Amino acid sequence: MRRLLLIAGWAALVALLSSSVLATVGLGFTPEHIPSLAAPLQFITGQLTWLAPLLWFVALGLCLAPLIRSRAATAALLSGIWIIETIWKDYFAYYDWLHPVFLFPTTTLPLVGPLPQVYYTLWLSNRFELIGTALVLLPIGWLLLHNPEGLLKGSSEE
Amino acid sequence: MSQIPVFFGVLRYEFWMQFRRRALWITIICFILFISWRGFGGIFRELIGNPFHFQLLPFIADWTSSINAIFPIAIGVLLADRLPRDRRTKVDELFTTMPGKLSTRLVGKYLGSTLATLIPVFAIYSIGIGCILYQNHDLSIIPMALATFAVIALPGILFVGAFSIACPSLLWVPLYQFLFVGYWFWGNLLSPRVGIPTLSKTILTPIGGYMATGFFGDPYGQPGATPLQGVESIILLLGITVLVMVTLWGLMKWQQARQ
């Protein structure tokens, strides 16, 4: 769990720093609410662009690794999800039932700059759905980690 | 000692070791689930439902290209730990005491593990071909399907396999896997129109668009590609594959000499 926090925290720090630099030089790639929110609130909401998929991937990876018992397979599956979500972005945008697992609408559609209220609300609800799913998966992953027999078997099955 | 039995021994052992790996099958099954619910209820329904709207050969080539766009990610990631595994399980030093040459072992490992990883991918490819066959009742589909797979998918898969066996001898396996997936998107799927310099749409793309369009007329591969460009792409991919394996052999020989 400590290793997970270290990796996720490090990734979050890099993302936060780089998005701060981009926002400072006026190259921010985040959606904006109309009418304009206060600048700090706008910045904080914009961070959901990377925070939601980061948490989702961390939580899913945490669940998959002890279930599949293979680092390579887990890496392949997470990579597959990333590539498929990027290639078939239009399907994810088109079907309502896929919206809660649409990871990258901000960059792939893209949803950046000033957005009409309806799109902004869709984007924001998608972010909260992803974070919600991650918050459900995290305790499941934590429980799966408390299976020493499974973890030991997994290390020999790699 | 003749190296031929050593080669086949290594190939057989590596093949079964990878083929019996649970992770391989779980990954491929999950990939099938990912692609199956694409669009209006899945790719297979598309294959059964619409074949008459397409010419047969370009349609089969397009199915091969669809397989070759996604599954090499799994192949590359799953092959990445084959060589470091020898080091982790501490059998690499044991191998050096045996009469088999390093080059024989490397080629056997490469071909055996790549072939085993290819089997489930070929199985899912064959199910798609079975759907087309079921709808068209034309047995000439089978040789066509074998030809498209050998020409479009195989060079790219051998290319990916060689890098996935060789690069982790220098790089940490998770780092290689991360870089490989990034490369697959950047060098194969990212459109040059985005403005980021990319290898995508060049003859150095293992995704096989030049072969799909150049030889089989797939309209979605690489529009405007000629058969000659398809041949160039195959030669380039296979040439680099050989170069990578020779470089790996040289590197490991050098590492052995330093021990």
mmCIF file with all atom_site columns, N, CA and C in Angstrom, chain A residues 64 66-88 91-92 94-95 97-98 101 154-158, chain B residues 21-24 26-28 30-31 34-35 37-40 43 46 69-70 73-74 77-78 81-82 85 88 172-174 177 181-182 184-185 189:
data_model
loop_
_atom_site.group_PDB
_atom_site.id
_atom_site.type_symbol
_atom_site.label_atom_id
_atom_site.label_alt_id
_atom_site.label_comp_id
_atom_site.label_asym_id
_atom_site.label_entity_id
_atom_site.label_seq_id
_atom_site.pdbx_PDB_ins_code
_atom_site.Cartn_x
_atom_site.Cartn_y
_atom_site.Cartn_z
_atom_site.occupancy
_atom_site.B_iso_or_equiv
_atom_site.pdbx_formal_charge
_atom_site.auth_seq_id
_atom_site.auth_comp_id
_atom_site.auth_asym_id
_atom_site.auth_atom_id
_atom_site.pdbx_PDB_model_num
ATOM 1   N N  . LEU A 1 64  ? -6.470  -5.706  -10.360 1.00 0.00 ? 64  LEU A N  1
ATOM 2   C CA . LEU A 1 64  ? -6.109  -6.708  -11.366 1.00 0.00 ? 64  LEU A CA 1
ATOM 3   C C  . LEU A 1 64  ? -4.869  -7.513  -10.978 1.00 0.00 ? 64  LEU A C  1
ATOM 4   N N  . PRO A 1 66  ? -3.407  -8.551  -8.063  1.00 0.00 ? 66  PRO A N  1
ATOM 5   C CA . PRO A 1 66  ? -3.578  -9.753  -7.225  1.00 0.00 ? 66  PRO A CA 1
ATOM 6   C C  . PRO A 1 66  ? -4.557  -10.776 -7.803  1.00 0.00 ? 66  PRO A C  1
ATOM 7   N N  . LEU A 1 67  ? -5.490  -10.311 -8.641  1.00 0.00 ? 67  LEU A N  1
ATOM 8   C CA . LEU A 1 67  ? -6.446  -11.257 -9.229  1.00 0.00 ? 67  LEU A CA 1
ATOM 9   C C  . LEU A 1 67  ? -5.775  -12.119 -10.297 1.00 0.00 ? 67  LEU A C  1
ATOM 10  N N  . ILE A 1 68  ? -5.040  -11.465 -11.190 1.00 0.00 ? 68  ILE A N  1
ATOM 11  C CA . ILE A 1 68  ? -4.423  -12.193 -12.310 1.00 0.00 ? 68  ILE A CA 1
ATOM 12  C C  . ILE A 1 68  ? -3.095  -12.813 -11.888 1.00 0.00 ? 68  ILE A C  1
ATOM 13  N N  . ARG A 1 69  ? -2.472  -12.228 -10.867 1.00 0.00 ? 69  ARG A N  1
ATOM 14  C CA . ARG A 1 69  ? -1.176  -12.700 -10.352 1.00 0.00 ? 69  ARG A CA 1
ATOM 15  C C  . ARG A 1 69  ? -0.083  -12.640 -11.401 1.00 0.00 ? 69  ARG A C  1
ATOM 16  N N  . SER A 1 70  ? -0.126  -11.615 -12.233 1.00 0.00 ? 70  SER A N  1
ATOM 17  C CA . SER A 1 70  ? 0.945   -11.448 -13.215 1.00 0.00 ? 70  SER A CA 1
ATOM 18  C C  . SER A 1 70  ? 1.118   -9.971  -13.524 1.00 0.00 ? 70  SER A C  1
ATOM 19  N N  . ARG A 1 71  ? 2.338   -9.491  -13.325 1.00 0.00 ? 71  ARG A N  1
ATOM 20  C CA . ARG A 1 71  ? 2.627   -8.080  -13.593 1.00 0.00 ? 71  ARG A CA 1
ATOM 21  C C  . ARG A 1 71  ? 2.504   -7.796  -15.084 1.00 0.00 ? 71  ARG A C  1
ATOM 22  N N  . ALA A 1 72  ? 3.004   -8.752  -15.904 1.00 0.00 ? 72  ALA A N  1
ATOM 23  C CA . ALA A 1 72  ? 2.977   -8.539  -17.355 1.00 0.00 ? 72  ALA A CA 1
ATOM 24  C C  . ALA A 1 72  ? 1.542   -8.479  -17.869 1.00 0.00 ? 72  ALA A C  1
ATOM 25  N N  . ALA A 1 73  ? 0.694   -9.401  -17.393 1.00 0.00 ? 73  ALA A N  1
ATOM 26  C CA . ALA A 1 73  ? -0.689  -9.422  -17.867 1.00 0.00 ? 73  ALA A CA 1
ATOM 27  C C  . ALA A 1 73  ? -1.423  -8.158  -17.439 1.00 0.00 ? 73  ALA A C  1
ATOM 28  N N  . THR A 1 74  ? -1.176  -7.717  -16.196 1.00 0.00 ? 74  THR A N  1
ATOM 29  C CA . THR A 1 74  ? -1.829  -6.492  -15.721 1.00 0.00 ? 74  THR A CA 1
ATOM 30  C C  . THR A 1 74  ? -1.395  -5.295  -16.569 1.00 0.00 ? 74  THR A C  1
ATOM 31  N N  . ALA A 1 75  ? -0.098  -5.223  -16.841 1.00 0.00 ? 75  ALA A N  1
ATOM 32  C CA . ALA A 1 75  ? 0.398   -4.124  -17.678 1.00 0.00 ? 75  ALA A CA 1
ATOM 33  C C  . ALA A 1 75  ? -0.235  -4.176  -19.059 1.00 0.00 ? 75  ALA A C  1
ATOM 34  N N  . ALA A 1 76  ? -0.359  -5.390  -19.617 1.00 0.00 ? 76  ALA A N  1
ATOM 35  C CA . ALA A 1 76  ? -0.941  -5.525  -20.963 1.00 0.00 ? 76  ALA A CA 1
ATOM 36  C C  . ALA A 1 76  ? -2.400  -5.076  -20.959 1.00 0.00 ? 76  ALA A C  1
ATOM 37  N N  . LEU A 1 77  ? -3.146  -5.456  -19.917 1.00 0.00 ? 77  LEU A N  1
ATOM 38  C CA . LEU A 1 77  ? -4.570  -5.110  -19.868 1.00 0.00 ? 77  LEU A CA 1
ATOM 39  C C  . LEU A 1 77  ? -4.776  -3.606  -19.711 1.00 0.00 ? 77  LEU A C  1
ATOM 40  N N  . LEU A 1 78  ? -4.016  -2.994  -18.802 1.00 0.00 ? 78  LEU A N  1
ATOM 41  C CA . LEU A 1 78  ? -4.156  -1.544  -18.615 1.00 0.00 ? 78  LEU A CA 1
ATOM 42  C C  . LEU A 1 78  ? -3.757  -0.806  -19.897 1.00 0.00 ? 78  LEU A C  1
ATOM 43  N N  . SER A 1 79  ? -2.712  -1.305  -20.558 1.00 0.00 ? 79  SER A N  1
ATOM 44  C CA . SER A 1 79  ? -2.281  -0.691  -21.821 1.00 0.00 ? 79  SER A CA 1
ATOM 45  C C  . SER A 1 79  ? -3.369  -0.834  -22.874 1.00 0.00 ? 79  SER A C  1
ATOM 46  N N  . GLY A 1 80  ? -3.971  -2.027  -22.919 1.00 0.00 ? 80  GLY A N  1
ATOM 47  C CA . GLY A 1 80  ? -5.035  -2.277  -23.895 1.00 0.00 ? 80  GLY A CA 1
ATOM 48  C C  . GLY A 1 80  ? -6.200  -1.322  -23.686 1.00 0.00 ? 80  GLY A C  1
ATOM 49  N N  . ILE A 1 81  ? -6.585  -1.123  -22.428 1.00 0.00 ? 81  ILE A N  1
ATOM 50  C CA . ILE A 1 81  ? -7.695  -0.203  -22.126 1.00 0.00 ? 81  ILE A CA 1
ATOM 51  C C  . ILE A 1 81  ? -7.336  1.207   -22.611 1.00 0.00 ? 81  ILE A C  1
ATOM 52  N N  . TRP A 1 82  ? -6.107  1.615   -22.321 1.00 0.00 ? 82  TRP A N  1
ATOM 53  C CA . TRP A 1 82  ? -5.668  2.964   -22.710 1.00 0.00 ? 82  TRP A CA 1
ATOM 54  C C  . TRP A 1 82  ? -5.744  3.146   -24.226 1.00 0.00 ? 82  TRP A C  1
ATOM 55  N N  . ILE A 1 83  ? -5.205  2.176   -24.960 1.00 0.00 ? 83  ILE A N  1
ATOM 56  C CA . ILE A 1 83  ? -5.168  2.299   -26.427 1.00 0.00 ? 83  ILE A CA 1
ATOM 57  C C  . ILE A 1 83  ? -6.589  2.216   -27.001 1.00 0.00 ? 83  ILE A C  1
ATOM 58  N N  . ILE A 1 84  ? -7.397  1.275   -26.510 1.00 0.00 ? 84  ILE A N  1
ATOM 59  C CA . ILE A 1 84  ? -8.756  1.112   -27.042 1.00 0.00 ? 84  ILE A CA 1
ATOM 60  C C  . ILE A 1 84  ? -9.593  2.362   -26.768 1.00 0.00 ? 84  ILE A C  1
ATOM 61  N N  . GLU A 1 85  ? -9.441  2.937   -25.570 1.00 0.00 ? 85  GLU A N  1
ATOM 62  C CA . GLU A 1 85  ? -10.185 4.165   -25.251 1.00 0.00 ? 85  GLU A CA 1
ATOM 63  C C  . GLU A 1 85  ? -9.769  5.311   -26.175 1.00 0.00 ? 85  GLU A C  1
ATOM 64  N N  . THR A 1 86  ? -8.499  5.301   -26.572 1.00 0.00 ? 86  THR A N  1
ATOM 65  C CA . THR A 1 86  ? -8.012  6.380   -27.437 1.00 0.00 ? 86  THR A CA 1
ATOM 66  C C  . THR A 1 86  ? -8.467  6.173   -28.870 1.00 0.00 ? 86  THR A C  1
ATOM 67  N N  . ILE A 1 87  ? -8.383  4.916   -29.366 1.00 0.00 ? 87  ILE A N  1
ATOM 68  C CA . ILE A 1 87  ? -8.747  4.669   -30.764 1.00 0.00 ? 87  ILE A CA 1
ATOM 69  C C  . ILE A 1 87  ? -10.258 4.822   -30.963 1.00 0.00 ? 87  ILE A C  1
ATOM 70  N N  . TRP A 1 88  ? -11.044 4.224   -30.062 1.00 0.00 ? 88  TRP A N  1
ATOM 71  C CA . TRP A 1 88  ? -12.497 4.198   -30.255 1.00 0.00 ? 88  TRP A CA 1
ATOM 72  C C  . TRP A 1 88  ? -13.197 5.259   -29.417 1.00 0.00 ? 88  TRP A C  1
ATOM 73  N N  . TYR A 1 91  ? -16.922 5.945   -30.098 1.00 0.00 ? 91  TYR A N  1
ATOM 74  C CA . TYR A 1 91  ? -17.893 5.008   -29.521 1.00 0.00 ? 91  TYR A CA 1
ATOM 75  C C  . TYR A 1 91  ? -18.169 5.360   -28.057 1.00 0.00 ? 91  TYR A C  1
ATOM 76  N N  . PHE A 1 92  ? -17.098 5.681   -27.353 1.00 0.00 ? 92  PHE A N  1
ATOM 77  C CA . PHE A 1 92  ? -17.253 6.012   -25.929 1.00 0.00 ? 92  PHE A CA 1
ATOM 78  C C  . PHE A 1 92  ? -18.054 7.303   -25.756 1.00 0.00 ? 92  PHE A C  1
ATOM 79  N N  . TYR A 1 94  ? -20.340 8.355   -27.954 1.00 0.00 ? 94  TYR A N  1
ATOM 80  C CA . TYR A 1 94  ? -21.676 8.181   -28.532 1.00 0.00 ? 94  TYR A CA 1
ATOM 81  C C  . TYR A 1 94  ? -22.636 7.452   -27.579 1.00 0.00 ? 94  TYR A C  1
ATOM 82  N N  . TYR A 1 95  ? -22.138 6.384   -26.960 1.00 0.00 ? 95  TYR A N  1
ATOM 83  C CA . TYR A 1 95  ? -23.025 5.557   -26.129 1.00 0.00 ? 95  TYR A CA 1
ATOM 84  C C  . TYR A 1 95  ? -23.036 6.036   -24.676 1.00 0.00 ? 95  TYR A C  1
ATOM 85  N N  . TRP A 1 97  ? -24.031 4.537   -22.038 1.00 0.00 ? 97  TRP A N  1
ATOM 86  C CA . TRP A 1 97  ? -23.608 3.565   -21.015 1.00 0.00 ? 97  TRP A CA 1
ATOM 87  C C  . TRP A 1 97  ? -22.086 3.457   -20.902 1.00 0.00 ? 97  TRP A C  1
ATOM 88  N N  . LEU A 1 98  ? -21.368 3.981   -21.907 1.00 0.00 ? 98  LEU A N  1
ATOM 89  C CA . LEU A 1 98  ? -19.899 3.957   -21.829 1.00 0.00 ? 98  LEU A CA 1
ATOM 90  C C  . LEU A 1 98  ? -19.331 5.223   -21.175 1.00 0.00 ? 98  LEU A C  1
ATOM 91  N N  . VAL A 1 101 ? -17.043 5.158   -18.063 1.00 0.00 ? 101 VAL A N  1
ATOM 92  C CA . VAL A 1 101 ? -15.676 4.628   -18.182 1.00 0.00 ? 101 VAL A CA 1
ATOM 93  C C  . VAL A 1 101 ? -14.904 5.325   -19.307 1.00 0.00 ? 101 VAL A C  1
ATOM 94  N N  . GLY A 1 154 ? 1.409   -16.070 -6.753  1.00 0.00 ? 154 GLY A N  1
ATOM 95  C CA . GLY A 1 154 ? 1.548   -15.180 -7.906  1.00 0.00 ? 154 GLY A CA 1
ATOM 96  C C  . GLY A 1 154 ? 2.985   -14.933 -8.272  1.00 0.00 ? 154 GLY A C  1
ATOM 97  N N  . SER A 1 155 ? 3.842   -14.754 -7.240  1.00 0.00 ? 155 SER A N  1
ATOM 98  C CA . SER A 1 155 ? 5.244   -14.456 -7.545  1.00 0.00 ? 155 SER A CA 1
ATOM 99  C C  . SER A 1 155 ? 5.919   -15.628 -8.243  1.00 0.00 ? 155 SER A C  1
ATOM 100 N N  . SER A 1 156 ? 5.433   -16.860 -8.013  1.00 0.00 ? 156 SER A N  1
ATOM 101 C CA . SER A 1 156 ? 6.054   -17.998 -8.688  1.00 0.00 ? 156 SER A CA 1
ATOM 102 C C  . SER A 1 156 ? 5.447   -18.259 -10.062 1.00 0.00 ? 156 SER A C  1
ATOM 103 N N  . GLU A 1 157 ? 4.290   -17.645 -10.316 1.00 0.00 ? 157 GLU A N  1
ATOM 104 C CA . GLU A 1 157 ? 3.609   -17.911 -11.587 1.00 0.00 ? 157 GLU A CA 1
ATOM 105 C C  . GLU A 1 157 ? 3.980   -16.921 -12.677 1.00 0.00 ? 157 GLU A C  1
ATOM 106 N N  . GLU A 1 158 ? 4.761   -15.917 -12.367 1.00 0.00 ? 158 GLU A N  1
ATOM 107 C CA . GLU A 1 158 ? 5.095   -14.862 -13.347 1.00 0.00 ? 158 GLU A CA 1
ATOM 108 C C  . GLU A 1 158 ? 5.684   -15.432 -14.627 1.00 0.00 ? 158 GLU A C  1
ATOM 109 N N  . ARG B 2 21  ? 1.228   -20.503 -19.800 1.00 0.00 ? 21  ARG B N  1
ATOM 110 C CA . ARG B 2 21  ? 1.205   -19.391 -18.853 1.00 0.00 ? 21  ARG B CA 1
ATOM 111 C C  . ARG B 2 21  ? -0.224  -18.847 -18.781 1.00 0.00 ? 21  ARG B C  1
ATOM 112 N N  . ARG B 2 22  ? -0.762  -18.841 -17.563 1.00 0.00 ? 22  ARG B N  1
ATOM 113 C CA . ARG B 2 22  ? -2.151  -18.410 -17.379 1.00 0.00 ? 22  ARG B CA 1
ATOM 114 C C  . ARG B 2 22  ? -2.340  -16.962 -17.827 1.00 0.00 ? 22  ARG B C  1
ATOM 115 N N  . ALA B 2 23  ? -1.323  -16.132 -17.545 1.00 0.00 ? 23  ALA B N  1
ATOM 116 C CA . ALA B 2 23  ? -1.420  -14.702 -17.863 1.00 0.00 ? 23  ALA B CA 1
ATOM 117 C C  . ALA B 2 23  ? -1.658  -14.470 -19.353 1.00 0.00 ? 23  ALA B C  1
ATOM 118 N N  . LEU B 2 24  ? -1.064  -15.308 -20.183 1.00 0.00 ? 24  LEU B N  1
ATOM 119 C CA . LEU B 2 24  ? -1.213  -15.159 -21.636 1.00 0.00 ? 24  LEU B CA 1
ATOM 120 C C  . LEU B 2 24  ? -2.680  -15.276 -22.030 1.00 0.00 ? 24  LEU B C  1
ATOM 121 N N  . ILE B 2 26  ? -5.422  -15.171 -20.058 1.00 0.00 ? 26  ILE B N  1
ATOM 122 C CA . ILE B 2 26  ? -6.292  -14.169 -19.419 1.00 0.00 ? 26  ILE B CA 1
ATOM 123 C C  . ILE B 2 26  ? -6.210  -12.862 -20.207 1.00 0.00 ? 26  ILE B C  1
ATOM 124 N N  . THR B 2 27  ? -4.985  -12.469 -20.563 1.00 0.00 ? 27  THR B N  1
ATOM 125 C CA . THR B 2 27  ? -4.805  -11.199 -21.284 1.00 0.00 ? 27  THR B CA 1
ATOM 126 C C  . THR B 2 27  ? -5.523  -11.234 -22.623 1.00 0.00 ? 27  THR B C  1
ATOM 127 N N  . ILE B 2 28  ? -5.324  -12.305 -23.364 1.00 0.00 ? 28  ILE B N  1
ATOM 128 C CA . ILE B 2 28  ? -5.919  -12.363 -24.704 1.00 0.00 ? 28  ILE B CA 1
ATOM 129 C C  . ILE B 2 28  ? -7.449  -12.410 -24.612 1.00 0.00 ? 28  ILE B C  1
ATOM 130 N N  . CYS B 2 30  ? -9.295  -11.115 -22.247 1.00 0.00 ? 30  CYS B N  1
ATOM 131 C CA . CYS B 2 30  ? -9.762  -9.759  -21.901 1.00 0.00 ? 30  CYS B CA 1
ATOM 132 C C  . CYS B 2 30  ? -9.699  -8.843  -23.125 1.00 0.00 ? 30  CYS B C  1
ATOM 133 N N  . PHE B 2 31  ? -8.651  -8.981  -23.937 1.00 0.00 ? 31  PHE B N  1
ATOM 134 C CA . PHE B 2 31  ? -8.551  -8.169  -25.160 1.00 0.00 ? 31  PHE B CA 1
ATOM 135 C C  . PHE B 2 31  ? -9.720  -8.484  -26.093 1.00 0.00 ? 31  PHE B C  1
ATOM 136 N N  . PHE B 2 34  ? -12.679 -6.747  -24.823 1.00 0.00 ? 34  PHE B N  1
ATOM 137 C CA . PHE B 2 34  ? -12.605 -5.307  -25.121 1.00 0.00 ? 34  PHE B CA 1
ATOM 138 C C  . PHE B 2 34  ? -13.096 -5.019  -26.538 1.00 0.00 ? 34  PHE B C  1
ATOM 139 N N  . ILE B 2 35  ? -12.581 -5.813  -27.495 1.00 0.00 ? 35  ILE B N  1
ATOM 140 C CA . ILE B 2 35  ? -12.911 -5.475  -28.885 1.00 0.00 ? 35  ILE B CA 1
ATOM 141 C C  . ILE B 2 35  ? -14.288 -5.993  -29.287 1.00 0.00 ? 35  ILE B C  1
ATOM 142 N N  . TRP B 2 37  ? -17.236 -5.774  -27.764 1.00 0.00 ? 37  TRP B N  1
ATOM 143 C CA . TRP B 2 37  ? -18.402 -4.908  -27.595 1.00 0.00 ? 37  TRP B CA 1
ATOM 144 C C  . TRP B 2 37  ? -18.241 -3.572  -28.307 1.00 0.00 ? 37  TRP B C  1
ATOM 145 N N  . ARG B 2 38  ? -17.290 -3.474  -29.187 1.00 0.00 ? 38  ARG B N  1
ATOM 146 C CA . ARG B 2 38  ? -17.134 -2.247  -29.963 1.00 0.00 ? 38  ARG B CA 1
ATOM 147 C C  . ARG B 2 38  ? -18.350 -2.049  -30.883 1.00 0.00 ? 38  ARG B C  1
ATOM 148 N N  . GLY B 2 39  ? -18.801 -0.858  -30.972 1.00 0.00 ? 39  GLY B N  1
ATOM 149 C CA . GLY B 2 39  ? -19.824 -0.521  -31.959 1.00 0.00 ? 39  GLY B CA 1
ATOM 150 C C  . GLY B 2 39  ? -21.154 -1.196  -31.698 1.00 0.00 ? 39  GLY B C  1
ATOM 151 N N  . PHE B 2 40  ? -21.827 -1.565  -32.761 1.00 0.00 ? 40  PHE B N  1
ATOM 152 C CA . PHE B 2 40  ? -23.181 -2.091  -32.644 1.00 0.00 ? 40  PHE B CA 1
ATOM 153 C C  . PHE B 2 40  ? -23.141 -3.570  -32.287 1.00 0.00 ? 40  PHE B C  1
ATOM 154 N N  . ILE B 2 43  ? -17.577 -6.797  -33.178 1.00 0.00 ? 43  ILE B N  1
ATOM 155 C CA . ILE B 2 43  ? -16.905 -6.999  -34.455 1.00 0.00 ? 43  ILE B CA 1
ATOM 156 C C  . ILE B 2 43  ? -17.391 -8.260  -35.156 1.00 0.00 ? 43  ILE B C  1
ATOM 157 N N  . GLU B 2 46  ? -20.464 -7.860  -36.997 1.00 0.00 ? 46  GLU B N  1
ATOM 158 C CA . GLU B 2 46  ? -20.132 -7.090  -38.200 1.00 0.00 ? 46  GLU B CA 1
ATOM 159 C C  . GLU B 2 46  ? -19.622 -8.030  -39.292 1.00 0.00 ? 46  GLU B C  1
ATOM 160 N N  . ALA B 2 69  ? -3.851  -4.270  -35.180 1.00 0.00 ? 69  ALA B N  1
ATOM 161 C CA . ALA B 2 69  ? -3.759  -2.935  -34.564 1.00 0.00 ? 69  ALA B CA 1
ATOM 162 C C  . ALA B 2 69  ? -3.717  -3.027  -33.050 1.00 0.00 ? 69  ALA B C  1
ATOM 163 N N  . ILE B 2 70  ? -4.342  -4.058  -32.484 1.00 0.00 ? 70  ILE B N  1
ATOM 164 C CA . ILE B 2 70  ? -4.506  -4.125  -31.025 1.00 0.00 ? 70  ILE B CA 1
ATOM 165 C C  . ILE B 2 70  ? -3.653  -5.222  -30.377 1.00 0.00 ? 70  ILE B C  1
ATOM 166 N N  . ILE B 2 73  ? 0.091   -5.283  -28.901 1.00 0.00 ? 73  ILE B N  1
ATOM 167 C CA . ILE B 2 73  ? 0.367   -4.667  -27.587 1.00 0.00 ? 73  ILE B CA 1
ATOM 168 C C  . ILE B 2 73  ? 0.522   -5.783  -26.554 1.00 0.00 ? 73  ILE B C  1
ATOM 169 N N  . ALA B 2 74  ? -0.439  -6.712  -26.560 1.00 0.00 ? 74  ALA B N  1
ATOM 170 C CA . ALA B 2 74  ? -0.371  -7.824  -25.606 1.00 0.00 ? 74  ALA B CA 1
ATOM 171 C C  . ALA B 2 74  ? 0.859   -8.686  -25.880 1.00 0.00 ? 74  ALA B C  1
ATOM 172 N N  . VAL B 2 77  ? 4.075   -6.863  -24.623 1.00 0.00 ? 77  VAL B N  1
ATOM 173 C CA . VAL B 2 77  ? 4.166   -6.774  -23.160 1.00 0.00 ? 77  VAL B CA 1
ATOM 174 C C  . VAL B 2 77  ? 4.413   -8.158  -22.553 1.00 0.00 ? 77  VAL B C  1
ATOM 175 N N  . LEU B 2 78  ? 3.759   -9.176  -23.097 1.00 0.00 ? 78  LEU B N  1
ATOM 176 C CA . LEU B 2 78  ? 3.894   -10.522 -22.521 1.00 0.00 ? 78  LEU B CA 1
ATOM 177 C C  . LEU B 2 78  ? 5.238   -11.177 -22.840 1.00 0.00 ? 78  LEU B C  1
ATOM 178 N N  . ASP B 2 81  ? 9.215   -10.133 -20.481 1.00 0.00 ? 81  ASP B N  1
ATOM 179 C CA . ASP B 2 81  ? 9.911   -10.674 -19.304 1.00 0.00 ? 81  ASP B CA 1
ATOM 180 C C  . ASP B 2 81  ? 10.580  -12.028 -19.574 1.00 0.00 ? 81  ASP B C  1
ATOM 181 N N  . ARG B 2 82  ? 10.605  -12.489 -20.812 1.00 0.00 ? 82  ARG B N  1
ATOM 182 C CA . ARG B 2 82  ? 11.163  -13.822 -21.095 1.00 0.00 ? 82  ARG B CA 1
ATOM 183 C C  . ARG B 2 82  ? 12.661  -13.911 -20.825 1.00 0.00 ? 82  ARG B C  1
ATOM 184 N N  . ARG B 2 85  ? 13.639  -13.192 -17.104 1.00 0.00 ? 85  ARG B N  1
ATOM 185 C CA . ARG B 2 85  ? 13.192  -14.308 -16.260 1.00 0.00 ? 85  ARG B CA 1
ATOM 186 C C  . ARG B 2 85  ? 14.331  -15.304 -16.032 1.00 0.00 ? 85  ARG B C  1
ATOM 187 N N  . ARG B 2 88  ? 16.335  -13.856 -13.335 1.00 0.00 ? 88  ARG B N  1
ATOM 188 C CA . ARG B 2 88  ? 15.629  -13.846 -12.048 1.00 0.00 ? 88  ARG B CA 1
ATOM 189 C C  . ARG B 2 88  ? 15.588  -15.242 -11.429 1.00 0.00 ? 88  ARG B C  1
ATOM 190 N N  . TRP B 2 172 ? 14.768  -1.958  -17.574 1.00 0.00 ? 172 TRP B N  1
ATOM 191 C CA . TRP B 2 172 ? 13.912  -2.558  -16.554 1.00 0.00 ? 172 TRP B CA 1
ATOM 192 C C  . TRP B 2 172 ? 12.588  -2.932  -17.231 1.00 0.00 ? 172 TRP B C  1
ATOM 193 N N  . VAL B 2 173 ? 12.075  -4.151  -16.974 1.00 0.00 ? 173 VAL B N  1
ATOM 194 C CA . VAL B 2 173 ? 10.911  -4.661  -17.726 1.00 0.00 ? 173 VAL B CA 1
ATOM 195 C C  . VAL B 2 173 ? 9.696   -3.712  -17.693 1.00 0.00 ? 173 VAL B C  1
ATOM 196 N N  . PRO B 2 174 ? 9.245   -3.223  -16.507 1.00 0.00 ? 174 PRO B N  1
ATOM 197 C CA . PRO B 2 174 ? 8.086   -2.315  -16.528 1.00 0.00 ? 174 PRO B CA 1
ATOM 198 C C  . PRO B 2 174 ? 8.351   -1.044  -17.336 1.00 0.00 ? 174 PRO B C  1
ATOM 199 N N  . GLN B 2 177 ? 7.935   -1.966  -20.939 1.00 0.00 ? 177 GLN B N  1
ATOM 200 C CA . GLN B 2 177 ? 6.509   -2.151  -21.267 1.00 0.00 ? 177 GLN B CA 1
ATOM 201 C C  . GLN B 2 177 ? 5.818   -0.801  -21.439 1.00 0.00 ? 177 GLN B C  1
ATOM 202 N N  . VAL B 2 181 ? 4.262   0.506   -25.093 1.00 0.00 ? 181 VAL B N  1
ATOM 203 C CA . VAL B 2 181 ? 2.858   0.878   -25.327 1.00 0.00 ? 181 VAL B CA 1
ATOM 204 C C  . VAL B 2 181 ? 2.783   2.312   -25.866 1.00 0.00 ? 181 VAL B C  1
ATOM 205 N N  . GLY B 2 182 ? 3.603   3.191   -25.290 1.00 0.00 ? 182 GLY B N  1
ATOM 206 C CA . GLY B 2 182 ? 3.661   4.564   -25.803 1.00 0.00 ? 182 GLY B CA 1
ATOM 207 C C  . GLY B 2 182 ? 4.102   4.586   -27.254 1.00 0.00 ? 182 GLY B C  1
ATOM 208 N N  . TRP B 2 184 ? 3.737   2.160   -29.416 1.00 0.00 ? 184 TRP B N  1
ATOM 209 C CA . TRP B 2 184 ? 2.703   1.579   -30.284 1.00 0.00 ? 184 TRP B CA 1
ATOM 210 C C  . TRP B 2 184 ? 1.680   2.641   -30.677 1.00 0.00 ? 184 TRP B C  1
ATOM 211 N N  . PHE B 2 185 ? 1.306   3.463   -29.713 1.00 0.00 ? 185 PHE B N  1
ATOM 212 C CA . PHE B 2 185 ? 0.343   4.515   -30.033 1.00 0.00 ? 185 PHE B CA 1
ATOM 213 C C  . PHE B 2 185 ? 0.994   5.583   -30.920 1.00 0.00 ? 185 PHE B C  1
ATOM 214 N N  . LEU B 2 189 ? -0.505  4.468   -34.460 1.00 0.00 ? 189 LEU B N  1
ATOM 215 C CA . LEU B 2 189 ? -1.915  4.880   -34.457 1.00 0.00 ? 189 LEU B CA 1
ATOM 216 C C  . LEU B 2 189 ? -2.100  6.396   -34.490 1.00 0.00 ? 189 LEU B C  1
#
